[in-house]
Coordinates of C-alpha atoms in Angstrom, one line a residue:
Q178 CA 39.8 5.0 -3.2
V179 CA 41.2 5.2 -6.7
Y180 CA 41.1 1.9 -8.5
P181 CA 43.9 0.9 -11.0
E182 CA 43.3 1.4 -14.7
F183 CA 42.6 -2.2 -15.4
M184 CA 39.6 -2.1 -13.1
R185 CA 37.9 0.9 -14.8
G186 CA 34.6 0.1 -16.4
T187 CA 31.6 -2.0 -15.3
W188 CA 32.0 -5.2 -13.3
N189 CA 29.4 -7.9 -12.7
V190 CA 29.8 -8.9 -9.0
N191 CA 28.4 -12.0 -7.3
I192 CA 28.1 -12.2 -3.6
K193 CA 27.8 -15.6 -1.9
F194 CA 27.1 -15.8 1.8
G195 CA 29.7 -18.0 3.5
G196 CA 28.5 -17.9 7.1
F197 CA 29.3 -15.7 10.0
L198 CA 31.4 -15.5 13.1
F199 CA 30.6 -13.8 16.4
P200 CA 33.9 -12.2 17.3
S201 CA 33.0 -11.5 20.9
T202 CA 33.6 -14.1 23.6
K203 CA 32.1 -11.9 26.2
I204 CA 28.7 -11.4 24.7
S205 CA 26.7 -14.5 23.9
K206 CA 25.3 -15.3 20.4
E207 CA 21.8 -15.4 21.8
R208 CA 22.1 -11.9 23.3
I209 CA 23.4 -10.5 20.1
T210 CA 20.7 -12.1 17.8
K211 CA 17.9 -11.0 20.2
N212 CA 18.6 -7.3 19.3
F213 CA 17.4 -6.9 15.7
L214 CA 18.6 -3.3 15.6
I215 CA 22.2 -4.5 15.3
P216 CA 23.3 -3.9 11.7
G217 CA 22.9 -7.0 9.6
F218 CA 20.1 -8.7 11.6
Q219 CA 17.3 -6.6 10.0
K220 CA 16.7 -6.2 6.3
C221 CA 18.1 -2.9 4.9
S222 CA 20.1 -2.2 8.1
I223 CA 23.3 -2.3 5.9
A224 CA 22.4 -0.5 2.7
A225 CA 25.0 -2.1 0.5
I226 CA 24.1 -5.6 1.7
C227 CA 20.4 -5.2 2.2
D228 CA 19.7 -8.8 3.1
V229 CA 22.7 -10.3 4.9
G230 CA 22.8 -14.0 4.2
K231 CA 21.3 -13.9 0.8
D232 CA 23.4 -14.5 -2.4
A233 CA 23.1 -11.7 -4.9
S234 CA 24.5 -10.2 -8.1
Y235 CA 25.0 -6.5 -9.0
Q236 CA 27.1 -4.2 -11.1
M237 CA 29.9 -2.1 -9.8
K238 CA 30.9 0.9 -12.0
I239 CA 34.3 2.5 -11.9
D240 CA 34.7 5.7 -13.9
S241 CA 37.6 6.7 -16.2
Q242 CA 39.3 8.5 -13.2
G243 CA 39.4 5.3 -11.2
L244 CA 36.6 6.3 -8.8
E245 CA 33.6 4.2 -8.0
D246 CA 30.2 5.5 -9.2
R247 CA 28.8 5.0 -5.7
V248 CA 25.2 6.1 -6.7
A249 CA 25.1 3.6 -9.5
T250 CA 26.8 0.8 -7.6
L251 CA 24.6 1.2 -4.5
S252 CA 21.4 1.3 -6.6
S253 CA 22.5 -1.9 -8.3
Q254 CA 23.4 -3.5 -4.9
I255 CA 19.9 -2.7 -3.5
R256 CA 18.2 -4.1 -6.6
G257 CA 20.4 -7.2 -6.5
F258 CA 19.5 -8.0 -2.9
L259 CA 15.8 -6.9 -2.8
G260 CA 14.8 -7.5 -6.4

């Protein structure tokens, strides 16, 4: 993804957990939450959101070409969620 020129630079991002929905009507919530291997139920199962449900702050960097510096952003996301 190439970001527009006005977004290039470093951004302070705040994530606030607003709840969750279980999209399946065929599988019960209890059955899904029993399986901690499903991404999002175990810490670090989703690298960019290491602790789903926790509010966090991090920096997102977009270079002069409009490309996200994914290494810097992911490192900042992990620090923001795990401290």
